[in-house]
Amino acid sequence: MTVRANKFTPEVLLSAPRRSAATPNPAGTLALFTVSTYSFQSHSKTSEIRVLDIKTGQSQLLSSDLNATEPTWLLEKNLVLWLTGGEKGKTNLVLADAENLAQRPETIATFDGQVSNLKVIRLDSDTIALAVTGLASPSGELYNSENTKKPQSTGKVYSSLFVRHWDAYVSECTNSIWYTTLRKSQGIQGMKVEPLINALKGHSVALESPVPTFGGRGDFDISKNGLVFVAKDPKLNPANYTKTDLYYIPLKTFRESQAPSPQIVKTGNLKGYSNSPVFSPDAKSVVFTRMRSIQYESDKPRLLIVPDITDLTNVQEFFETEDGEGGWDLRPESITFSQDGSELYVTAEENGRGKLFKLPASPRYATNLPQALVNNGTVTDAKVLPDGKLFISSNSLVDNSVYSVLDPKEPSSSSIISSNSKSGKTFGLSQDQVDEFWYTGAGDYKVHAWVVKPSNFDKSKKYPLAYLIHGGPQGAWNEAWSTRWNPAVFAEQGYVVVTPNPTGSTGYGMALQNGIKNQWGGRPYLDLVKGFEYIESNLPFVDTSRAVALGASYGGYMVNWIQGHPLGRKFKALVTHDGVFSTLNQYASDELFFPHHDFGGTIWENREGYEKWDPAKYVQNWATPHLIIHNELDYRLPISEGLAPFNVLQMKGIDSRFLTFPDENHWVLKPENSLVWHNEVLGWINKYSGIAKEQEELRTGATEMKL
């Protein structure tokens, strides 16, 4: 970004360049990243692959192909591979030279279908192994919708779950991992790519990886010793169980026409969700995470290691305790090995931040809890440089992309290489707007909340409150950037934004997170009441008489719950995005393990538990003006969960408005739709908080001064 915004508006948020995490080359001199922008003037998107000079922080254009994705170093000088959409549903594999930008990129292979999640690894001086993921047809071939005969009927028949998942009806095709090799000949024109081979085809057990719907690069890894991946247990109903297992397929050449049968990695009493398998630099070990519960998607992941991939019976847990709870009370996510394989760098939430931690790569030596290397913002990726330093991609509440270099031996030595918004300045934002506080919740525990103030904040003035309630419910407001719920957008309208992390929130220990079970409208609601009371008593610059409350998903549920309870009368207006209207309707959802866990069983086993926290039970108390937003493609919470509360509001004569997008799912992702979403939401709350009147008075006054 080169132009500073006069004011951080929804248009600025949505049109600002969005950078991916950056990946350094083997020499540690350059880094690849993608950046996309959207123009509301031309109503069009641009997408680029760029090469960053790590020393200077300057970047150069490598490709402006709108369909180019996933640039990957070829581990050979500075050659780069990427994928791009081809004709008739195919995918092209493109090769370019980052040291010779004048040389035109060349397509070196075309795959007959859509593939993604490109990974490469060197096998020998002339051969590189490559892996991608893509849909497989029932016969195990790469699926291409352009080659498929269209049926005469649109009917779909199912005899097992899922019927539909997230935003699509489930088809006969399944995700699969494909491998092949690139063999070097001469120069950029000399790469020979062998045909793709389906690693999961032809086995006695049918497995699917990456795991739908959000599985991707983190679900598998490759090395010179083969392939590891996670897949759902095929014996269990995927709608009712979260269990995924880790499998290993030994591959010697990556040209095997039939992959050996996947070997399962057994982990004793840990039988829940597995994720993030990563090979060590010498390809001998694999580190991954696994949960204990087979029906809880937000259970605590444990760090595990297979020290010797040829001996899958030896699996060791980091910070193991006799009671099975584990000694580290955080939730490890992504994992990176140090250059020599002796240490691990792991991301995890803690107290509203996405931190990066360091620990020994052996449970035997990991006797102390991990040490935090990065304590502020949210780390999205960490890569090891040749000198042992870390190249880190991160963001914050005021900056949407930061690249920095950190010496793990001296964490305070971190230096910023590139900031997409110059630490927020190009957005008109600064870290000075961000604050936080802790308060006593409904029980003997503390609750954390972020505060974001307007950029022109004056402590002598009073600002209306925007009370934002996060979804999940096992989620959190972190010191992180968002293009969907960005606190700074609300703050720049003239609000003091408070984002509390009540019972159910992640990153504050498992006791607080798990406290929401059978308590959806209980402890979290009381925590929010306590938070509101704290604001009234301790933040003199907040005008709680002009407060508004907003939430999505579980946050939308909570806004509906608040509407029927005393806290609802504290707000001038409410906004519910894709929320739960009635907990008795949870069986219209897709992932049934979710209500089964949070409501303590099936609806026939514990109907009282569902009824106890049902917002629809209290509609007689609804009185506050309320905007309802619900999307047609949200199969997690079907459209009826939005239409029903709007019908109630209209029938009761309460000021209300309904917004829907027929082409959006649980989120609003398309820029033009997102702009409408922001304008509707801000227009609604500004009307009832009085900000719209203030803005009009300012416009009128400015016009009169000009005259």
Coordinates of C-alpha atoms in Angstrom, one line a residue, residues 15-477:
S15 CA -9.9 -3.2 -1.1
A16 CA -6.6 -3.2 0.9
P17 CA -4.0 -5.6 -0.5
R18 CA -4.2 -9.1 1.1
R19 CA -0.8 -10.8 1.4
S20 CA -0.3 -14.5 2.0
A21 CA 2.4 -15.8 4.4
A22 CA 5.8 -15.6 2.7
T23 CA 8.1 -18.5 2.0
P24 CA 11.9 -18.0 1.9
N25 CA 14.1 -19.7 -0.7
P26 CA 16.7 -22.2 0.4
A27 CA 19.4 -19.5 0.4
G28 CA 17.4 -17.3 2.7
T29 CA 17.7 -14.3 0.4
L30 CA 14.3 -14.1 -1.3
A31 CA 10.7 -15.0 -0.2
L32 CA 7.6 -15.8 -2.3
F33 CA 4.2 -14.4 -1.5
T34 CA 0.9 -13.7 -3.2
V35 CA -1.1 -10.5 -2.9
S36 CA -4.7 -9.8 -4.1
T37 CA -6.7 -6.6 -4.3
Y38 CA -10.3 -5.7 -5.2
S39 CA -11.3 -2.5 -6.8
F40 CA -14.8 -1.2 -6.2
Q41 CA -14.3 1.3 -9.0
S42 CA -13.7 -1.4 -11.7
H43 CA -15.5 -4.2 -9.7
S44 CA -12.6 -6.5 -10.4
K45 CA -9.9 -8.4 -8.6
T46 CA -6.1 -8.5 -9.2
S47 CA -3.8 -11.3 -8.0
E48 CA 0.0 -11.3 -8.1
I49 CA 2.9 -13.5 -7.2
R50 CA 5.8 -11.4 -5.9
V51 CA 9.4 -12.0 -4.9
L52 CA 10.5 -10.2 -1.7
D53 CA 14.2 -9.3 -1.2
I54 CA 14.6 -10.2 2.5
K55 CA 17.5 -7.8 2.9
T56 CA 15.9 -4.7 1.5
G57 CA 12.2 -5.4 2.0
Q58 CA 11.5 -4.6 -1.6
S59 CA 9.5 -6.9 -3.9
Q60 CA 9.2 -7.5 -7.6
L61 CA 6.4 -8.9 -9.7
L62 CA 6.8 -12.6 -10.8
S63 CA 3.3 -13.2 -12.2
S64 CA 0.0 -11.2 -12.6
D65 CA -2.0 -14.3 -13.7
L66 CA -5.3 -14.0 -11.9
N67 CA -5.5 -17.8 -11.5
A68 CA -2.0 -18.4 -10.3
T69 CA -1.7 -19.8 -6.8
E70 CA 0.7 -21.5 -4.4
P71 CA 4.1 -20.4 -5.5
T72 CA 6.7 -22.9 -4.3
W73 CA 10.5 -22.9 -4.5
L74 CA 11.7 -25.8 -6.6
L75 CA 14.7 -26.3 -4.2
E76 CA 17.0 -25.6 -7.2
K77 CA 18.6 -22.2 -7.4
N78 CA 15.7 -19.8 -7.6
L79 CA 13.3 -21.7 -9.8
V80 CA 9.6 -21.4 -8.8
L81 CA 6.6 -23.6 -9.4
W82 CA 3.0 -22.6 -9.1
L83 CA -0.4 -23.8 -10.2
T84 CA -2.9 -22.0 -12.4
G85 CA -6.3 -22.8 -13.8
G86 CA -6.2 -24.1 -17.4
E87 CA -8.8 -24.7 -20.1
K88 CA -11.7 -27.1 -19.7
G89 CA -11.3 -27.6 -15.9
K90 CA -7.6 -28.5 -16.1
T91 CA -4.7 -27.2 -13.9
N92 CA -1.3 -26.1 -15.3
L93 CA 2.0 -26.5 -13.5
V94 CA 4.1 -23.5 -14.3
L95 CA 7.8 -23.0 -13.9
A96 CA 9.6 -19.6 -13.6
D97 CA 13.0 -18.2 -12.8
A98 CA 12.9 -15.7 -9.9
E99 CA 16.4 -14.5 -10.8
N100 CA 15.4 -13.8 -14.4
L101 CA 12.1 -12.0 -14.3
A102 CA 12.3 -11.1 -18.0
Q103 CA 12.1 -14.8 -18.9
R104 CA 8.5 -15.9 -19.5
P105 CA 7.1 -18.5 -17.2
E106 CA 6.5 -21.9 -18.9
T107 CA 3.8 -24.5 -18.4
I108 CA 5.7 -27.8 -17.8
A109 CA 2.7 -30.0 -17.1
T110 CA -1.1 -30.0 -17.4
F111 CA -3.3 -32.1 -15.0
D112 CA -6.7 -33.2 -16.1
G113 CA -8.6 -31.7 -13.2
Q114 CA -8.3 -29.1 -10.4
V115 CA -5.5 -29.6 -7.9
S116 CA -4.1 -27.6 -5.1
N117 CA -1.8 -27.7 -2.0
L118 CA 1.4 -28.1 -3.9
K119 CA 4.4 -29.5 -2.0
V120 CA 7.9 -30.6 -3.2
I121 CA 10.9 -32.3 -1.8
R122 CA 14.3 -33.3 -3.3
L123 CA 14.9 -37.0 -3.7
D124 CA 18.3 -36.9 -5.4
S125 CA 20.3 -34.4 -7.5
D126 CA 18.1 -34.9 -10.6
T127 CA 14.7 -35.8 -9.1
I128 CA 12.2 -33.9 -7.1
A129 CA 9.0 -35.4 -5.6
L130 CA 5.8 -33.4 -5.9
A131 CA 2.4 -33.9 -4.2
V132 CA -0.9 -32.1 -4.7
T133 CA -4.5 -32.7 -3.6
G134 CA -7.6 -33.0 -5.8
L135 CA -10.9 -34.6 -6.1
A136 CA -11.0 -38.3 -7.1
S137 CA -13.9 -39.8 -8.9
P138 CA -15.4 -43.1 -7.6
S139 CA -13.0 -45.0 -9.9
G140 CA -10.0 -43.2 -8.3
E141 CA -9.2 -40.9 -11.3
L142 CA -8.6 -37.2 -11.0
Y143 CA -12.1 -35.6 -11.3
N144 CA -12.8 -33.0 -13.9
S145 CA -16.3 -31.6 -13.9
E146 CA -15.9 -30.5 -17.5
N147 CA -15.6 -34.1 -18.6
T148 CA -18.5 -35.4 -16.6
K149 CA -21.7 -36.2 -18.3
K150 CA -24.5 -34.1 -16.8
P151 CA -27.5 -36.1 -15.4
Q152 CA -31.0 -35.5 -16.7
S153 CA -32.3 -35.2 -13.2
T154 CA -31.1 -33.0 -10.3
G155 CA -32.3 -35.5 -7.7
K156 CA -29.8 -36.6 -5.0
V157 CA -30.3 -39.7 -2.9
Y158 CA -28.5 -40.4 0.4
S159 CA -28.4 -43.4 2.7
S160 CA -25.8 -42.0 5.2
L161 CA -24.5 -38.7 6.6
F162 CA -23.3 -36.3 5.5
V163 CA -26.0 -35.1 3.1
R164 CA -24.5 -31.7 2.9
H165 CA -21.5 -30.1 4.7
W166 CA -20.8 -26.4 5.3
D167 CA -22.0 -25.0 2.0
A168 CA -22.3 -27.9 -0.5
Y169 CA -24.1 -31.2 -0.9
V170 CA -21.8 -34.1 -0.6
S171 CA -21.0 -35.9 -3.9
E172 CA -19.5 -39.3 -4.7
C173 CA -16.1 -37.7 -5.3
T174 CA -13.6 -37.6 -2.4
N175 CA -10.5 -35.6 -1.6
S176 CA -7.2 -37.4 -2.4
I177 CA -3.5 -36.9 -2.4
W178 CA -1.6 -37.3 -5.7
Y179 CA 2.2 -37.7 -6.2
T180 CA 4.6 -37.7 -9.0
T181 CA 8.2 -36.6 -9.8
L182 CA 9.9 -33.8 -11.7
R183 CA 13.2 -34.9 -13.4
K184 CA 15.8 -32.4 -14.3
S185 CA 17.2 -32.2 -17.8
Q186 CA 18.6 -28.9 -19.0
G187 CA 17.5 -25.5 -18.0
I188 CA 14.0 -24.2 -17.3
Q189 CA 12.8 -26.0 -20.4
G190 CA 14.2 -29.4 -19.4
M191 CA 11.8 -30.4 -16.6
K192 CA 10.0 -33.7 -17.2
V193 CA 6.8 -34.3 -15.1
E194 CA 5.5 -37.8 -14.8
P195 CA 1.7 -38.5 -14.6
L196 CA 0.0 -38.1 -11.2
I197 CA -0.6 -41.2 -9.1
N198 CA -3.5 -41.4 -6.6
A199 CA -1.9 -42.3 -3.2
L200 CA -5.2 -43.4 -1.7
K201 CA -6.5 -45.5 -4.6
G202 CA -6.8 -49.3 -4.6
H203 CA -6.5 -49.9 -0.8
S204 CA -8.7 -52.2 1.2
V205 CA -9.7 -49.2 3.4
A206 CA -11.2 -46.2 1.7
L207 CA -9.6 -43.0 3.1
E208 CA -10.1 -39.3 2.3
S209 CA -7.5 -36.6 2.7
P210 CA -7.4 -33.7 3.1
V211 CA -10.3 -33.9 5.6
P212 CA -13.4 -31.9 4.3
T213 CA -14.3 -29.1 4.6
F214 CA -11.3 -27.1 5.6
G215 CA -8.4 -29.6 5.3
G216 CA -5.5 -28.5 3.2
R217 CA -1.7 -28.3 3.3
G218 CA -1.7 -28.9 7.0
D219 CA -3.3 -32.4 6.6
F220 CA -0.3 -34.0 4.9
D221 CA 3.5 -33.8 4.4
I222 CA 6.0 -35.4 2.2
S223 CA 9.7 -36.4 2.5
K224 CA 12.2 -38.6 0.8
N225 CA 10.8 -41.5 2.9
G226 CA 7.2 -41.1 1.8
L227 CA 3.9 -39.5 2.7
V228 CA 2.1 -38.8 6.0
F229 CA -1.5 -37.7 6.1
V230 CA -4.6 -37.5 8.3
A231 CA -8.0 -39.0 7.4
K232 CA -11.3 -39.6 9.1
D233 CA -11.9 -43.0 10.6
P234 CA -14.0 -44.7 7.8
K235 CA -15.7 -46.9 10.3
L236 CA -17.3 -43.9 12.2
N237 CA -20.1 -41.6 11.0
P238 CA -18.4 -38.3 10.1
A239 CA -21.4 -36.3 11.3
N240 CA -21.2 -37.7 14.8
Y241 CA -17.4 -38.2 15.3
T242 CA -14.4 -36.0 15.0
K243 CA -11.8 -38.8 15.0
T244 CA -9.1 -38.5 12.4
D245 CA -6.0 -40.8 12.3
L246 CA -2.5 -40.3 11.1
Y247 CA -1.3 -42.6 8.3
Y248 CA 2.1 -43.3 6.7
I249 CA 2.7 -44.4 3.2
P250 CA 6.4 -45.4 2.5
L251 CA 7.5 -44.2 -0.9
K252 CA 11.0 -44.7 -2.3
T253 CA 10.8 -43.2 -5.8
F254 CA 7.4 -41.4 -5.9
R255 CA 7.0 -43.2 -9.2
E256 CA 5.4 -46.3 -7.7
S257 CA 2.3 -47.0 -9.9
Q258 CA 0.5 -48.4 -6.8
A259 CA 1.2 -46.8 -3.4
P260 CA 1.8 -49.2 -0.5
S261 CA -1.1 -49.6 1.9
P262 CA -1.4 -46.7 4.4
Q263 CA -0.1 -47.7 7.9
I264 CA -2.0 -46.2 10.8
V265 CA -0.2 -44.5 13.7
K266 CA -1.8 -45.6 17.0
T267 CA -1.8 -43.2 19.9
G268 CA -3.3 -45.1 22.9
N269 CA -6.0 -43.1 24.7
L270 CA -5.7 -40.1 22.4
K271 CA -8.3 -41.0 19.8
G272 CA -9.6 -37.7 18.6
Y273 CA -8.8 -35.2 15.9
S274 CA -5.2 -35.5 14.4
N275 CA -3.6 -32.6 12.5
S276 CA -0.5 -30.8 11.3
P277 CA 1.9 -33.8 10.5
V278 CA 5.4 -32.5 9.8
F279 CA 8.5 -34.5 8.8
S280 CA 11.8 -33.6 10.5
P281 CA 14.6 -32.2 8.3
D282 CA 16.2 -35.7 8.1
A283 CA 12.9 -37.3 7.2
K284 CA 13.2 -39.8 10.1
S285 CA 10.7 -38.4 12.5
V286 CA 7.1 -37.0 12.3
V287 CA 5.6 -34.5 14.7
F288 CA 1.8 -34.0 14.8
T289 CA -1.1 -33.1 17.1
R290 CA -3.9 -35.2 18.4
M291 CA -6.9 -34.7 20.6
R292 CA -8.3 -37.2 23.1
S293 CA -12.1 -37.0 22.6
I294 CA -13.6 -38.6 19.5
Q295 CA -16.7 -36.2 19.6
Y296 CA -15.2 -32.8 20.5
E297 CA -13.7 -30.7 17.7
S298 CA -12.3 -28.2 20.1
D299 CA -10.6 -30.6 22.5
K300 CA -7.0 -29.8 23.5
P301 CA -4.5 -30.9 20.9
R302 CA -1.5 -32.7 22.3
L303 CA 2.0 -32.6 20.6
L304 CA 3.2 -36.1 19.6
I305 CA 6.3 -37.4 17.9
V306 CA 7.1 -40.6 16.0
P307 CA 10.9 -40.6 16.5
D308 CA 11.5 -43.3 13.9
I309 CA 9.0 -43.4 11.0
T310 CA 9.9 -47.0 10.4
D311 CA 8.7 -47.9 13.9
L312 CA 5.1 -46.7 14.2
T313 CA 4.6 -48.5 17.5
N314 CA 6.8 -45.9 19.3
V315 CA 4.7 -42.7 19.7
Q316 CA 5.7 -40.2 22.4
E317 CA 3.6 -37.4 23.9
F318 CA 5.1 -34.0 24.9
F319 CA 4.2 -32.9 28.5
E320 CA 2.3 -36.1 29.2
T321 CA 0.8 -36.4 32.7
E322 CA -0.6 -39.4 34.6
D323 CA -4.1 -38.1 34.7
G324 CA -4.1 -37.8 30.9
E325 CA -4.8 -34.1 30.9
G326 CA -1.4 -33.0 29.6
G327 CA 0.9 -30.5 31.3
W328 CA 0.7 -27.7 28.7
D329 CA -2.7 -26.0 29.0
L330 CA -2.6 -24.4 25.5
R331 CA -3.7 -25.6 22.1
P332 CA -0.7 -26.1 19.7
E333 CA -1.5 -25.5 16.1
S334 CA 1.2 -25.3 13.3
I335 CA 4.6 -26.9 13.8
T336 CA 8.0 -26.1 12.3
F337 CA 11.3 -27.9 12.9
S338 CA 14.6 -26.0 13.5
Q339 CA 17.2 -26.4 10.8
D340 CA 19.0 -29.2 12.6
G341 CA 15.8 -30.8 13.9
S342 CA 16.6 -30.3 17.5
E343 CA 13.9 -27.8 18.3
L344 CA 10.2 -27.2 17.5
Y345 CA 8.5 -23.8 16.8
V346 CA 4.8 -24.1 17.6
T347 CA 2.0 -21.5 17.3
A348 CA -0.7 -21.4 20.0
E349 CA -3.2 -18.9 21.3
E350 CA -2.5 -17.4 24.7
N351 CA -4.4 -14.6 26.4
G352 CA -5.7 -13.1 23.2
R353 CA -2.6 -13.4 21.1
G354 CA -1.4 -15.9 18.5
K355 CA 2.1 -16.6 20.0
L356 CA 5.1 -18.6 18.7
F357 CA 6.7 -21.0 21.2
K358 CA 10.0 -22.9 21.2
L359 CA 10.6 -26.3 22.8
P360 CA 13.0 -29.2 22.3
A361 CA 12.1 -31.7 19.6
S362 CA 12.1 -34.6 22.0
P363 CA 9.7 -35.2 24.9
R364 CA 12.6 -36.4 26.9
Y365 CA 14.2 -33.0 27.0
A366 CA 11.0 -31.0 27.0
T367 CA 10.9 -30.8 30.8
N368 CA 9.9 -27.1 31.0
L369 CA 6.8 -25.6 29.3
P370 CA 7.5 -24.0 25.9
Q371 CA 9.1 -20.6 25.8
A372 CA 7.2 -17.8 23.9
L373 CA 9.4 -16.2 21.2
V374 CA 6.7 -13.9 19.9
N375 CA 4.2 -12.4 22.4
N376 CA 2.3 -9.8 20.5
G377 CA 0.0 -10.0 17.4
T378 CA -0.8 -13.3 15.8
V379 CA 1.9 -15.4 14.1
T380 CA 0.4 -17.1 11.0
D381 CA 3.6 -18.8 9.7
A382 CA 7.2 -19.4 10.6
K383 CA 10.0 -20.6 8.3
V384 CA 13.6 -21.4 9.2
L385 CA 16.4 -19.5 7.4
P386 CA 19.8 -21.1 6.6
D387 CA 21.4 -19.2 9.5
G388 CA 18.9 -20.6 12.0
K389 CA 16.9 -17.4 12.3
L390 CA 13.1 -17.5 11.7
F391 CA 11.2 -15.7 8.9
I392 CA 7.8 -14.9 10.5
S393 CA 4.5 -13.9 8.9
S394 CA 2.1 -12.2 11.3
N395 CA -0.6 -9.6 11.7
S396 CA -2.3 -7.6 14.4
L397 CA -5.4 -5.5 15.1
V398 CA -4.0 -2.6 13.1
D399 CA -1.8 -4.2 10.5
N400 CA -3.0 -6.9 8.1
S401 CA 0.5 -8.4 7.1
V402 CA 3.9 -8.2 8.7
Y403 CA 7.1 -10.0 7.6
S404 CA 9.9 -10.1 10.2
V405 CA 13.1 -12.0 11.0
L406 CA 13.8 -13.2 14.6
D407 CA 16.7 -15.0 16.2
P408 CA 15.3 -17.7 18.5
K409 CA 18.3 -17.3 20.7
E410 CA 17.6 -13.6 21.1
P411 CA 13.8 -13.1 20.7
S412 CA 14.1 -9.3 21.4
S413 CA 16.1 -9.0 18.3
S414 CA 13.1 -9.2 16.0
S415 CA 13.3 -6.9 13.0
I416 CA 10.5 -6.0 10.6
I417 CA 11.3 -6.7 6.9
S418 CA 8.0 -5.5 5.5
S419 CA 4.7 -4.1 6.9
N420 CA 1.8 -4.1 4.4
S421 CA 0.3 -1.0 6.0
K422 CA 3.4 0.5 7.7
S423 CA 2.2 -0.6 11.1
G424 CA -1.3 0.6 10.4
K425 CA -0.4 4.1 9.2
T426 CA -1.7 3.6 5.7
F427 CA -5.0 2.7 7.2
G428 CA -5.0 5.7 9.5
L429 CA -4.6 3.3 12.5
S430 CA -2.1 2.9 15.3
Q431 CA -1.3 0.6 18.2
D432 CA -2.2 3.5 20.5
Q433 CA -5.9 2.7 19.8
V434 CA -5.6 -0.8 21.2
D435 CA -6.0 -1.5 24.9
E436 CA -7.2 -4.4 27.1
F437 CA -8.5 -5.2 30.5
W438 CA -9.4 -8.1 32.8
Y439 CA -12.4 -8.4 35.0
T440 CA -14.0 -11.0 37.3
G441 CA -16.4 -13.3 35.5
A442 CA -19.4 -15.2 36.8
G443 CA -17.2 -17.4 39.0
D444 CA -13.8 -17.4 40.5
Y445 CA -11.9 -16.6 37.3
K446 CA -10.9 -13.6 35.2
V447 CA -12.2 -12.7 31.8
H448 CA -10.1 -10.8 29.2
A449 CA -11.3 -8.2 26.8
W450 CA -9.8 -6.1 24.0
V451 CA -10.6 -2.4 23.7
V452 CA -10.3 -0.6 20.3
K453 CA -10.8 3.2 20.3
P454 CA -11.3 5.7 17.4
S455 CA -8.1 7.0 15.9
N456 CA -9.1 10.5 16.9
F457 CA -9.9 9.4 20.5
D458 CA -10.3 12.1 23.1
K459 CA -10.4 10.8 26.7
S460 CA -12.5 13.8 27.7
K461 CA -15.3 12.8 25.5
K462 CA -17.8 9.9 25.7
Y463 CA -18.3 7.4 22.9
P464 CA -21.0 4.8 22.4
L465 CA -20.1 1.2 23.1
A466 CA -20.0 -1.5 20.4
Y467 CA -20.0 -4.8 22.3
L468 CA -18.8 -7.6 19.9
I469 CA -19.4 -11.2 20.8
H470 CA -17.3 -13.9 19.1
G471 CA -18.5 -17.1 17.5
G472 CA -17.3 -20.7 18.1
P473 CA -18.3 -20.7 20.9
Q474 CA -14.8 -22.2 21.3
G475 CA -13.1 -19.2 19.7
A476 CA -11.6 -15.9 20.8
W477 CA -11.1 -12.3 19.9

